[in-house]
Amino acid sequence: MKVKSPLEVYNLLPRTNCKECGYDTCMSFAAHILDRSAKVIQCKPLVEQSEKDPKAKSKLEKLLDITAPEIAEIVIGSGDSAVKVGGEEVLHRHELTFFNPTAFFYDVWDTLDEKKIEERCEWVAKYRKFYVGKYLTLDGIAVRCTSNDPSKFGNVVKKVASYGKPMVLVTLNPDCMKAALEEVADKKPLIYAATEENWREFLRLALEYKVPVVVRSSDLDKLKSLAVTFKQAGVKEIVLDPVTEPVGEGLKRTFERVIQIRRTAIEGGDKDVAYPIMVTPISAHLINADDVTKEYWEAVIGGMFVVKYADIMIFHTLKQHVVMPTLTLRANIYTDPRTPVQVEPGLRPINDPKPEDPVFLTTNFALTYYTVESDLTSAKIRGWLLVLNTEGICVEASVAGGKFTASGVKQLIEQTKIAEKVNHKYLVIPGLAARLQGAIEDETGWKVLVGPIDSGRIKGWLEKNWPPKK
Amino acid sequence: MIKLAKRFTLQEFLETLKKYNVEELEGVKIEGDLEIEFEGSSIDLSAVAPLYAIISDLSNFLYHANMALSYMQRLSSVLGIPMPFAVQPAVSAAPPAPKVEEKLKLPEKLLEAKFTPYKVEYPGKVEEVVLGATRADGGTRDYTIKLGGEKSLAFYMFDSPQPNLPAIAIDVFDRPPALAKAVKMHYEDVLTNPAEWARKCVKKFGADLVTIHLVSTDPLLENTPAREAAKVVEEVLQAVKCPIIVGGSGNKEKDPEVLEKAAEVAEGERILLASATLDMDWERIANAAKKYGHVVLSWTQMDINNQKTLNRYLLKRANMPRNSIVMDPTTAALGYGLDYAFTNMERIRLSALKGDEDLNFPISSGTTNAWGARESWMSESPLEGDTPWGPRELRGPIWEIITGLTLSLAGVDLFMMMHPTAVATLKEIFNTLGGKNTAKIDDPNAWLKMEV
């Protein structure tokens, strides 16, 4: 956003400290607007005033303008499943955070057999992967027109729309695109793509159907010209595709184009390229190689541009060795570095445990905790989970770094009064903390059992080791 | 006086326009709620009626600023109301109620624009560190590996040429380690013979360097004496002619002694001693490196300030030459803290480029850590709610690849890895981004229409 100091925001607020926004003071509200944890329209008095008073209105508009994100934020799809792309502020996540995770779209094509289309849509719509306390999901479906037949494309697009996911419509043929928009324009699909050749027809479609549009060119002067022309004509929701060349010099140039666009938008302040960027890892399938090589390379292109500035992607492969690593990377890169990923230390009863059930120990690093907790819960294991404060560091690093200590474990046992809740004195510690077995026994007087290295294996481990042999 | 069937106010009109972000209206001042009425015969009603219809139906089709503004101007000229913006020639004839097609005034030509990339130049430069020594320099290696030397972010060749692409070392252990099946199958035949293992890494899997980890020296394991462990280093130096890295067991008490011995037997070979840490006798390791002409790996636990501190100790207290330090700021696996590792390294590299001379050293990554992620080795998800994970043989290597790729973009110069496919793929990536891959495809648009 344009403003750098909360004072600039504060000066445009009512400065009454009315607390209606949920913050104690207008200054505090201003600070939250600046780090984007609050929105200007949360200031009810200002919004209400602006409906009556043109002066207030102009203040509100100015506020909205100066606090708008550096990169335009656009919405694809409608309803609950709609996905926001762009809206970024910085080049490096530690400078603030990245906001809207790269939206992942997976393709179907209109000459694919109907059954297969259904299977692919179903897979995308139902996909989930547990990660740090929640499920990661996929964002939408890209429908490619390979038939060059408007009515066929329209029909397939309509069918895909029934899955309720946001869509990207892929064809350079304006007639095919029009047929599809006739069916699903109200679902607000992203249309792909306006080029140097077809831009006039695509501009008409974007305006007529009020849908976001991708402009596409590997020549950045041309790409910018397209964006400027579309903006001038009244299109607000624009995505830039600098063309993904999947190998060799071409991929090197793609890397350069993507970085130059984003850096020039944010550091150089060039508003004409301050739009979300599209990258197409699906292009990896143009390489002349075996399937696994193509799929790996698709994951590589995906990974490269999740790190470097792509806001939206089209993938082809619906296999976990492509989906899982890219999706996990996206979750990592878009994790807000400002919030510590820790959970409260203490005692968590799992599945309503009894006094004879085992006591497990883990760290308060959110990722470790949620992994262990969900493994125990889902394997229907009854037990007591002790969560040690390692300052949000994982087992291996906290053991090495001295945050996971026998005295810390002793304190935790005392504080949680776990001894009063169970009828034994056996503590199961993580396999990666094995070296602390003796120290913890000495310090606490409990008998320490070394559990598996991965909590996914606790079930099998318990079968052999619990109840403990005396 | 003739009145329109439905009256409207200018205020309402302006409000409607504002919904469409007509910024130019900011300057318009309206005193009170001005009501517009049409009087007399000077206005042809047949001309006004369609206009009124347009205005009252604004939200349906006046959705872009220029359009709205032009209607506003036309209206104002017809009604004779002065407008604060440039007045266009009066519209002589009433415009017909436009259809959508006509309303979309599409430009005939693209508006030409020039993209000027924002230039970045940093004052700092990463030190260039040489590993290995050839006969000419008192060693016996066939070649040396240069790390670092960057003046820009990794692979930002458009800012500044990158003198050295990242190098890849493959891990070798002096006792059979616990390995994921997908990794182990490639080393099954050499697990008990470190020299053969090293040879395989170079000959078969294209390693630039090998790392021999003297894990058996751990007092909790075999507690191999330092002198005996050093013999393995000699064997590896005999077996391969690439530069080598020697690692200890991670035992803070024993490692200084082990690495000292390794430094002694490898005198003149310019090996990398892995590692010196803050909570051990780092000075002893640094002194051994200086005495026998080696490089020290400065290892901290994902903390930029600790990294700075340890580097300063090595530079200022142990007087290590600037060209003899490599940093390992710690690698976490994809999904298991990679975000911390990435950001920590990225911050270190940016600090270096901005001129921080406590941090401008090449970065090393223990990328093999990727195999700690259960997604890389577990046969299936332990959670019922997950979409099935698919064959682990394919998941494992890509987990190592994506971990390495991500950290390469943060600035890593040296990778310590294990899976042959991961090694080959990362090399391919580095050569591609480094401009050394000439592969190409005919038509980057072809995916739009491919029927697979």
mmCIF file with all atom_site columns, C-alpha atoms in Angstrom, chain B residues 21-184:
data_model
loop_
_atom_site.group_PDB
_atom_site.id
_atom_site.type_symbol
_atom_site.label_atom_id
_atom_site.label_alt_id
_atom_site.label_comp_id
_atom_site.label_asym_id
_atom_site.label_entity_id
_atom_site.label_seq_id
_atom_site.pdbx_PDB_ins_code
_atom_site.Cartn_x
_atom_site.Cartn_y
_atom_site.Cartn_z
_atom_site.occupancy
_atom_site.B_iso_or_equiv
_atom_site.pdbx_formal_charge
_atom_site.auth_seq_id
_atom_site.auth_comp_id
_atom_site.auth_asym_id
_atom_site.auth_atom_id
_atom_site.pdbx_PDB_model_num
ATOM 1   C CA . ASN B 1 21  ? -15.547 5.210   -9.133  1.00 0.00 ? 21  ASN B CA 1
ATOM 2   C CA . VAL B 1 22  ? -15.798 8.293   -11.245 1.00 0.00 ? 22  VAL B CA 1
ATOM 3   C CA . GLU B 1 23  ? -12.847 9.904   -9.578  1.00 0.00 ? 23  GLU B CA 1
ATOM 4   C CA . GLU B 1 24  ? -13.058 13.028  -11.670 1.00 0.00 ? 24  GLU B CA 1
ATOM 5   C CA . LEU B 1 25  ? -16.182 13.949  -9.763  1.00 0.00 ? 25  LEU B CA 1
ATOM 6   C CA . GLU B 1 26  ? -14.168 14.617  -6.651  1.00 0.00 ? 26  GLU B CA 1
ATOM 7   C CA . GLY B 1 27  ? -14.141 18.332  -7.450  1.00 0.00 ? 27  GLY B CA 1
ATOM 8   C CA . VAL B 1 28  ? -17.886 18.619  -7.880  1.00 0.00 ? 28  VAL B CA 1
ATOM 9   C CA . LYS B 1 29  ? -19.524 20.688  -5.187  1.00 0.00 ? 29  LYS B CA 1
ATOM 10  C CA . ILE B 1 30  ? -23.208 20.427  -4.641  1.00 0.00 ? 30  ILE B CA 1
ATOM 11  C CA . GLU B 1 31  ? -24.954 22.921  -2.473  1.00 0.00 ? 31  GLU B CA 1
ATOM 12  C CA . GLY B 1 32  ? -27.970 21.351  -0.913  1.00 0.00 ? 32  GLY B CA 1
ATOM 13  C CA . ASP B 1 33  ? -30.021 18.726  -2.595  1.00 0.00 ? 33  ASP B CA 1
ATOM 14  C CA . LEU B 1 34  ? -30.465 20.341  -5.947  1.00 0.00 ? 34  LEU B CA 1
ATOM 15  C CA . GLU B 1 35  ? -33.583 19.287  -7.696  1.00 0.00 ? 35  GLU B CA 1
ATOM 16  C CA . ILE B 1 36  ? -33.642 19.365  -11.413 1.00 0.00 ? 36  ILE B CA 1
ATOM 17  C CA . GLU B 1 37  ? -36.798 20.173  -13.189 1.00 0.00 ? 37  GLU B CA 1
ATOM 18  C CA . PHE B 1 38  ? -37.359 20.817  -16.810 1.00 0.00 ? 38  PHE B CA 1
ATOM 19  C CA . GLU B 1 39  ? -39.292 23.909  -17.697 1.00 0.00 ? 39  GLU B CA 1
ATOM 20  C CA . GLY B 1 40  ? -40.496 25.649  -20.760 1.00 0.00 ? 40  GLY B CA 1
ATOM 21  C CA . SER B 1 41  ? -40.329 24.567  -24.302 1.00 0.00 ? 41  SER B CA 1
ATOM 22  C CA . SER B 1 42  ? -36.624 25.009  -24.813 1.00 0.00 ? 42  SER B CA 1
ATOM 23  C CA . ILE B 1 43  ? -36.089 21.324  -24.217 1.00 0.00 ? 43  ILE B CA 1
ATOM 24  C CA . ASP B 1 44  ? -37.431 18.760  -26.531 1.00 0.00 ? 44  ASP B CA 1
ATOM 25  C CA . LEU B 1 45  ? -38.897 16.144  -24.257 1.00 0.00 ? 45  LEU B CA 1
ATOM 26  C CA . SER B 1 46  ? -38.440 13.449  -26.781 1.00 0.00 ? 46  SER B CA 1
ATOM 27  C CA . ALA B 1 47  ? -34.740 14.072  -26.427 1.00 0.00 ? 47  ALA B CA 1
ATOM 28  C CA . VAL B 1 48  ? -34.727 14.068  -22.643 1.00 0.00 ? 48  VAL B CA 1
ATOM 29  C CA . ALA B 1 49  ? -36.852 11.002  -22.091 1.00 0.00 ? 49  ALA B CA 1
ATOM 30  C CA . PRO B 1 50  ? -34.382 8.457   -23.374 1.00 0.00 ? 50  PRO B CA 1
ATOM 31  C CA . LEU B 1 51  ? -31.645 10.159  -21.399 1.00 0.00 ? 51  LEU B CA 1
ATOM 32  C CA . TYR B 1 52  ? -33.680 9.870   -18.291 1.00 0.00 ? 52  TYR B CA 1
ATOM 33  C CA . ALA B 1 53  ? -34.247 6.238   -18.980 1.00 0.00 ? 53  ALA B CA 1
ATOM 34  C CA . ILE B 1 54  ? -30.514 5.825   -19.274 1.00 0.00 ? 54  ILE B CA 1
ATOM 35  C CA . ILE B 1 55  ? -29.839 7.579   -16.017 1.00 0.00 ? 55  ILE B CA 1
ATOM 36  C CA . SER B 1 56  ? -32.427 5.724   -14.020 1.00 0.00 ? 56  SER B CA 1
ATOM 37  C CA . ASP B 1 57  ? -31.089 2.495   -15.339 1.00 0.00 ? 57  ASP B CA 1
ATOM 38  C CA . LEU B 1 58  ? -27.465 3.421   -14.777 1.00 0.00 ? 58  LEU B CA 1
ATOM 39  C CA . SER B 1 59  ? -26.546 0.497   -12.625 1.00 0.00 ? 59  SER B CA 1
ATOM 40  C CA . ASN B 1 60  ? -27.341 -1.859  -15.421 1.00 0.00 ? 60  ASN B CA 1
ATOM 41  C CA . PHE B 1 61  ? -24.887 -0.689  -17.931 1.00 0.00 ? 61  PHE B CA 1
ATOM 42  C CA . LEU B 1 62  ? -22.889 2.393   -17.008 1.00 0.00 ? 62  LEU B CA 1
ATOM 43  C CA . TYR B 1 63  ? -20.060 0.499   -15.507 1.00 0.00 ? 63  TYR B CA 1
ATOM 44  C CA . HIS B 1 64  ? -17.035 2.333   -16.537 1.00 0.00 ? 64  HIS B CA 1
ATOM 45  C CA . ALA B 1 65  ? -15.888 5.739   -15.670 1.00 0.00 ? 65  ALA B CA 1
ATOM 46  C CA . ASN B 1 66  ? -15.355 7.258   -19.074 1.00 0.00 ? 66  ASN B CA 1
ATOM 47  C CA . MET B 1 67  ? -18.738 6.158   -20.225 1.00 0.00 ? 67  MET B CA 1
ATOM 48  C CA . ALA B 1 68  ? -20.433 7.586   -17.199 1.00 0.00 ? 68  ALA B CA 1
ATOM 49  C CA . LEU B 1 69  ? -18.564 10.789  -17.546 1.00 0.00 ? 69  LEU B CA 1
ATOM 50  C CA . SER B 1 70  ? -19.458 11.247  -21.161 1.00 0.00 ? 70  SER B CA 1
ATOM 51  C CA . TYR B 1 71  ? -23.120 10.744  -20.363 1.00 0.00 ? 71  TYR B CA 1
ATOM 52  C CA . MET B 1 72  ? -22.789 13.227  -17.603 1.00 0.00 ? 72  MET B CA 1
ATOM 53  C CA . GLN B 1 73  ? -21.313 15.695  -20.016 1.00 0.00 ? 73  GLN B CA 1
ATOM 54  C CA . ARG B 1 74  ? -23.939 15.102  -22.610 1.00 0.00 ? 74  ARG B CA 1
ATOM 55  C CA . LEU B 1 75  ? -26.629 15.503  -20.052 1.00 0.00 ? 75  LEU B CA 1
ATOM 56  C CA . SER B 1 76  ? -25.132 18.658  -18.717 1.00 0.00 ? 76  SER B CA 1
ATOM 57  C CA . SER B 1 77  ? -24.918 20.207  -22.136 1.00 0.00 ? 77  SER B CA 1
ATOM 58  C CA . VAL B 1 78  ? -28.448 19.255  -22.978 1.00 0.00 ? 78  VAL B CA 1
ATOM 59  C CA . LEU B 1 79  ? -29.753 20.599  -19.713 1.00 0.00 ? 79  LEU B CA 1
ATOM 60  C CA . GLY B 1 80  ? -27.507 23.600  -19.721 1.00 0.00 ? 80  GLY B CA 1
ATOM 61  C CA . ILE B 1 81  ? -26.036 22.809  -16.301 1.00 0.00 ? 81  ILE B CA 1
ATOM 62  C CA . PRO B 1 82  ? -22.411 23.894  -16.121 1.00 0.00 ? 82  PRO B CA 1
ATOM 63  C CA . MET B 1 83  ? -20.047 21.095  -15.229 1.00 0.00 ? 83  MET B CA 1
ATOM 64  C CA . PRO B 1 84  ? -16.704 21.565  -13.491 1.00 0.00 ? 84  PRO B CA 1
ATOM 65  C CA . PHE B 1 85  ? -14.829 19.452  -15.993 1.00 0.00 ? 85  PHE B CA 1
ATOM 66  C CA . ALA B 1 86  ? -13.960 20.121  -19.579 1.00 0.00 ? 86  ALA B CA 1
ATOM 67  C CA . VAL B 1 87  ? -17.150 20.488  -21.505 1.00 0.00 ? 87  VAL B CA 1
ATOM 68  C CA . GLN B 1 88  ? -17.375 18.599  -24.705 1.00 0.00 ? 88  GLN B CA 1
ATOM 69  C CA . PRO B 1 89  ? -19.116 20.088  -27.723 1.00 0.00 ? 89  PRO B CA 1
ATOM 70  C CA . ALA B 1 90  ? -22.816 20.083  -27.086 1.00 0.00 ? 90  ALA B CA 1
ATOM 71  C CA . VAL B 1 91  ? -24.566 17.039  -28.326 1.00 0.00 ? 91  VAL B CA 1
ATOM 72  C CA . SER B 1 92  ? -26.802 18.427  -30.974 1.00 0.00 ? 92  SER B CA 1
ATOM 73  C CA . ALA B 1 93  ? -29.065 15.507  -31.485 1.00 0.00 ? 93  ALA B CA 1
ATOM 74  C CA . ALA B 1 94  ? -30.336 13.284  -28.759 1.00 0.00 ? 94  ALA B CA 1
ATOM 75  C CA . PRO B 1 95  ? -28.459 10.004  -28.694 1.00 0.00 ? 95  PRO B CA 1
ATOM 76  C CA . PRO B 1 96  ? -30.611 6.975   -29.245 1.00 0.00 ? 96  PRO B CA 1
ATOM 77  C CA . ALA B 1 97  ? -30.916 4.618   -26.314 1.00 0.00 ? 97  ALA B CA 1
ATOM 78  C CA . PRO B 1 98  ? -27.718 2.678   -26.913 1.00 0.00 ? 98  PRO B CA 1
ATOM 79  C CA . LYS B 1 99  ? -27.530 -1.048  -27.151 1.00 0.00 ? 99  LYS B CA 1
ATOM 80  C CA . VAL B 1 100 ? -24.738 -2.874  -25.375 1.00 0.00 ? 100 VAL B CA 1
ATOM 81  C CA . GLU B 1 101 ? -22.810 -3.389  -28.595 1.00 0.00 ? 101 GLU B CA 1
ATOM 82  C CA . GLU B 1 102 ? -22.658 0.297   -29.384 1.00 0.00 ? 102 GLU B CA 1
ATOM 83  C CA . LYS B 1 103 ? -22.024 1.343   -25.834 1.00 0.00 ? 103 LYS B CA 1
ATOM 84  C CA . LEU B 1 104 ? -18.774 -0.631  -25.686 1.00 0.00 ? 104 LEU B CA 1
ATOM 85  C CA . LYS B 1 105 ? -16.513 1.808   -27.431 1.00 0.00 ? 105 LYS B CA 1
ATOM 86  C CA . LEU B 1 106 ? -13.578 -0.445  -28.034 1.00 0.00 ? 106 LEU B CA 1
ATOM 87  C CA . PRO B 1 107 ? -10.288 1.146   -28.942 1.00 0.00 ? 107 PRO B CA 1
ATOM 88  C CA . GLU B 1 108 ? -9.168  0.436   -32.483 1.00 0.00 ? 108 GLU B CA 1
ATOM 89  C CA . LYS B 1 109 ? -5.546  -0.030  -31.560 1.00 0.00 ? 109 LYS B CA 1
ATOM 90  C CA . LEU B 1 110 ? -3.521  -1.201  -28.582 1.00 0.00 ? 110 LEU B CA 1
ATOM 91  C CA . LEU B 1 111 ? -2.239  1.653   -26.468 1.00 0.00 ? 111 LEU B CA 1
ATOM 92  C CA . GLU B 1 112 ? 1.501   1.338   -26.852 1.00 0.00 ? 112 GLU B CA 1
ATOM 93  C CA . ALA B 1 113 ? 3.365   1.016   -23.562 1.00 0.00 ? 113 ALA B CA 1
ATOM 94  C CA . LYS B 1 114 ? 6.995   0.403   -22.738 1.00 0.00 ? 114 LYS B CA 1
ATOM 95  C CA . PHE B 1 115 ? 7.991   -1.870  -19.868 1.00 0.00 ? 115 PHE B CA 1
ATOM 96  C CA . THR B 1 116 ? 11.069  -0.605  -18.074 1.00 0.00 ? 116 THR B CA 1
ATOM 97  C CA . PRO B 1 117 ? 12.427  -3.154  -15.610 1.00 0.00 ? 117 PRO B CA 1
ATOM 98  C CA . TYR B 1 118 ? 13.305  -1.779  -12.196 1.00 0.00 ? 118 TYR B CA 1
ATOM 99  C CA . LYS B 1 119 ? 17.045  -2.019  -11.711 1.00 0.00 ? 119 LYS B CA 1
ATOM 100 C CA . VAL B 1 120 ? 18.627  -3.303  -8.513  1.00 0.00 ? 120 VAL B CA 1
ATOM 101 C CA . GLU B 1 121 ? 22.274  -3.090  -7.617  1.00 0.00 ? 121 GLU B CA 1
ATOM 102 C CA . TYR B 1 122 ? 23.608  -4.172  -4.232  1.00 0.00 ? 122 TYR B CA 1
ATOM 103 C CA . PRO B 1 123 ? 26.723  -2.827  -2.560  1.00 0.00 ? 123 PRO B CA 1
ATOM 104 C CA . GLY B 1 124 ? 27.723  -6.177  -1.067  1.00 0.00 ? 124 GLY B CA 1
ATOM 105 C CA . LYS B 1 125 ? 29.170  -9.379  -2.456  1.00 0.00 ? 125 LYS B CA 1
ATOM 106 C CA . VAL B 1 126 ? 29.256  -12.927 -1.133  1.00 0.00 ? 126 VAL B CA 1
ATOM 107 C CA . GLU B 1 127 ? 32.787  -14.196 -0.447  1.00 0.00 ? 127 GLU B CA 1
ATOM 108 C CA . GLU B 1 128 ? 34.119  -16.713 -2.914  1.00 0.00 ? 128 GLU B CA 1
ATOM 109 C CA . VAL B 1 129 ? 35.291  -19.857 -1.139  1.00 0.00 ? 129 VAL B CA 1
ATOM 110 C CA . VAL B 1 130 ? 37.315  -22.597 -2.817  1.00 0.00 ? 130 VAL B CA 1
ATOM 111 C CA . LEU B 1 131 ? 36.948  -26.212 -1.693  1.00 0.00 ? 131 LEU B CA 1
ATOM 112 C CA . GLY B 1 132 ? 39.586  -28.772 -2.600  1.00 0.00 ? 132 GLY B CA 1
ATOM 113 C CA . ALA B 1 133 ? 43.158  -28.222 -3.758  1.00 0.00 ? 133 ALA B CA 1
ATOM 114 C CA . THR B 1 134 ? 44.858  -29.555 -6.880  1.00 0.00 ? 134 THR B CA 1
ATOM 115 C CA . ARG B 1 135 ? 48.523  -30.533 -7.054  1.00 0.00 ? 135 ARG B CA 1
ATOM 116 C CA . ALA B 1 136 ? 49.403  -27.002 -8.041  1.00 0.00 ? 136 ALA B CA 1
ATOM 117 C CA . ASP B 1 137 ? 48.065  -25.836 -4.681  1.00 0.00 ? 137 ASP B CA 1
ATOM 118 C CA . GLY B 1 138 ? 49.514  -28.579 -2.528  1.00 0.00 ? 138 GLY B CA 1
ATOM 119 C CA . GLY B 1 139 ? 46.613  -31.038 -2.661  1.00 0.00 ? 139 GLY B CA 1
ATOM 120 C CA . THR B 1 140 ? 45.759  -34.115 -4.674  1.00 0.00 ? 140 THR B CA 1
ATOM 121 C CA . ARG B 1 141 ? 42.283  -33.239 -6.006  1.00 0.00 ? 141 ARG B CA 1
ATOM 122 C CA . ASP B 1 142 ? 41.545  -33.328 -9.738  1.00 0.00 ? 142 ASP B CA 1
ATOM 123 C CA . TYR B 1 143 ? 39.535  -30.137 -9.529  1.00 0.00 ? 143 TYR B CA 1
ATOM 124 C CA . THR B 1 144 ? 38.296  -27.516 -7.094  1.00 0.00 ? 144 THR B CA 1
ATOM 125 C CA . ILE B 1 145 ? 34.794  -26.244 -6.419  1.00 0.00 ? 145 ILE B CA 1
ATOM 126 C CA . LYS B 1 146 ? 34.136  -22.539 -6.041  1.00 0.00 ? 146 LYS B CA 1
ATOM 127 C CA . LEU B 1 147 ? 31.214  -21.424 -3.912  1.00 0.00 ? 147 LEU B CA 1
ATOM 128 C CA . GLY B 1 148 ? 29.647  -17.975 -3.625  1.00 0.00 ? 148 GLY B CA 1
ATOM 129 C CA . GLY B 1 149 ? 30.754  -14.762 -5.295  1.00 0.00 ? 149 GLY B CA 1
ATOM 130 C CA . GLU B 1 150 ? 27.186  -13.545 -5.884  1.00 0.00 ? 150 GLU B CA 1
ATOM 131 C CA . LYS B 1 151 ? 26.354  -9.854  -6.206  1.00 0.00 ? 151 LYS B CA 1
ATOM 132 C CA . SER B 1 152 ? 22.643  -10.431 -6.637  1.00 0.00 ? 152 SER B CA 1
ATOM 133 C CA . LEU B 1 153 ? 19.916  -12.789 -5.493  1.00 0.00 ? 153 LEU B CA 1
ATOM 134 C CA . ALA B 1 154 ? 20.205  -16.367 -6.666  1.00 0.00 ? 154 ALA B CA 1
ATOM 135 C CA . PHE B 1 155 ? 19.824  -16.764 -10.447 1.00 0.00 ? 155 PHE B CA 1
ATOM 136 C CA . TYR B 1 156 ? 19.001  -13.062 -10.915 1.00 0.00 ? 156 TYR B CA 1
ATOM 137 C CA . MET B 1 157 ? 21.358  -13.059 -13.878 1.00 0.00 ? 157 MET B CA 1
ATOM 138 C CA . PHE B 1 158 ? 19.593  -9.993  -15.201 1.00 0.00 ? 158 PHE B CA 1
ATOM 139 C CA . ASP B 1 159 ? 20.983  -8.050  -12.227 1.00 0.00 ? 159 ASP B CA 1
ATOM 140 C CA . SER B 1 160 ? 24.473  -9.448  -12.253 1.00 0.00 ? 160 SER B CA 1
ATOM 141 C CA . PRO B 1 161 ? 26.143  -12.564 -13.649 1.00 0.00 ? 161 PRO B CA 1
ATOM 142 C CA . GLN B 1 162 ? 26.440  -15.388 -11.113 1.00 0.00 ? 162 GLN B CA 1
ATOM 143 C CA . PRO B 1 163 ? 30.052  -16.552 -11.114 1.00 0.00 ? 163 PRO B CA 1
ATOM 144 C CA . ASN B 1 164 ? 29.365  -20.003 -9.608  1.00 0.00 ? 164 ASN B CA 1
ATOM 145 C CA . LEU B 1 165 ? 26.277  -22.158 -9.797  1.00 0.00 ? 165 LEU B CA 1
ATOM 146 C CA . PRO B 1 166 ? 25.426  -24.157 -6.639  1.00 0.00 ? 166 PRO B CA 1
ATOM 147 C CA . ALA B 1 167 ? 27.422  -27.360 -6.089  1.00 0.00 ? 167 ALA B CA 1
ATOM 148 C CA . ILE B 1 168 ? 26.050  -30.698 -4.910  1.00 0.00 ? 168 ILE B CA 1
ATOM 149 C CA . ALA B 1 169 ? 27.690  -33.041 -2.417  1.00 0.00 ? 169 ALA B CA 1
ATOM 150 C CA . ILE B 1 170 ? 26.340  -36.524 -1.740  1.00 0.00 ? 170 ILE B CA 1
ATOM 151 C CA . ASP B 1 171 ? 26.353  -37.904 1.818   1.00 0.00 ? 171 ASP B CA 1
ATOM 152 C CA . VAL B 1 172 ? 28.442  -40.921 2.790   1.00 0.00 ? 172 VAL B CA 1
ATOM 153 C CA . PHE B 1 173 ? 28.435  -42.433 6.287   1.00 0.00 ? 173 PHE B CA 1
ATOM 154 C CA . ASP B 1 174 ? 31.078  -44.432 8.135   1.00 0.00 ? 174 ASP B CA 1
ATOM 155 C CA . ARG B 1 175 ? 28.407  -46.825 9.471   1.00 0.00 ? 175 ARG B CA 1
ATOM 156 C CA . PRO B 1 176 ? 25.145  -47.922 7.837   1.00 0.00 ? 176 PRO B CA 1
ATOM 157 C CA . PRO B 1 177 ? 22.652  -45.198 8.723   1.00 0.00 ? 177 PRO B CA 1
ATOM 158 C CA . ALA B 1 178 ? 18.865  -45.375 8.996   1.00 0.00 ? 178 ALA B CA 1
ATOM 159 C CA . LEU B 1 179 ? 17.657  -44.425 5.519   1.00 0.00 ? 179 LEU B CA 1
ATOM 160 C CA . ALA B 1 180 ? 14.329  -44.305 3.749   1.00 0.00 ? 180 ALA B CA 1
ATOM 161 C CA . LYS B 1 181 ? 13.840  -47.317 1.499   1.00 0.00 ? 181 LYS B CA 1
ATOM 162 C CA . ALA B 1 182 ? 13.794  -45.211 -1.658  1.00 0.00 ? 182 ALA B CA 1
ATOM 163 C CA . VAL B 1 183 ? 17.246  -43.832 -0.765  1.00 0.00 ? 183 VAL B CA 1
ATOM 164 C CA . LYS B 1 184 ? 18.736  -46.990 0.658   1.00 0.00 ? 184 LYS B CA 1
#
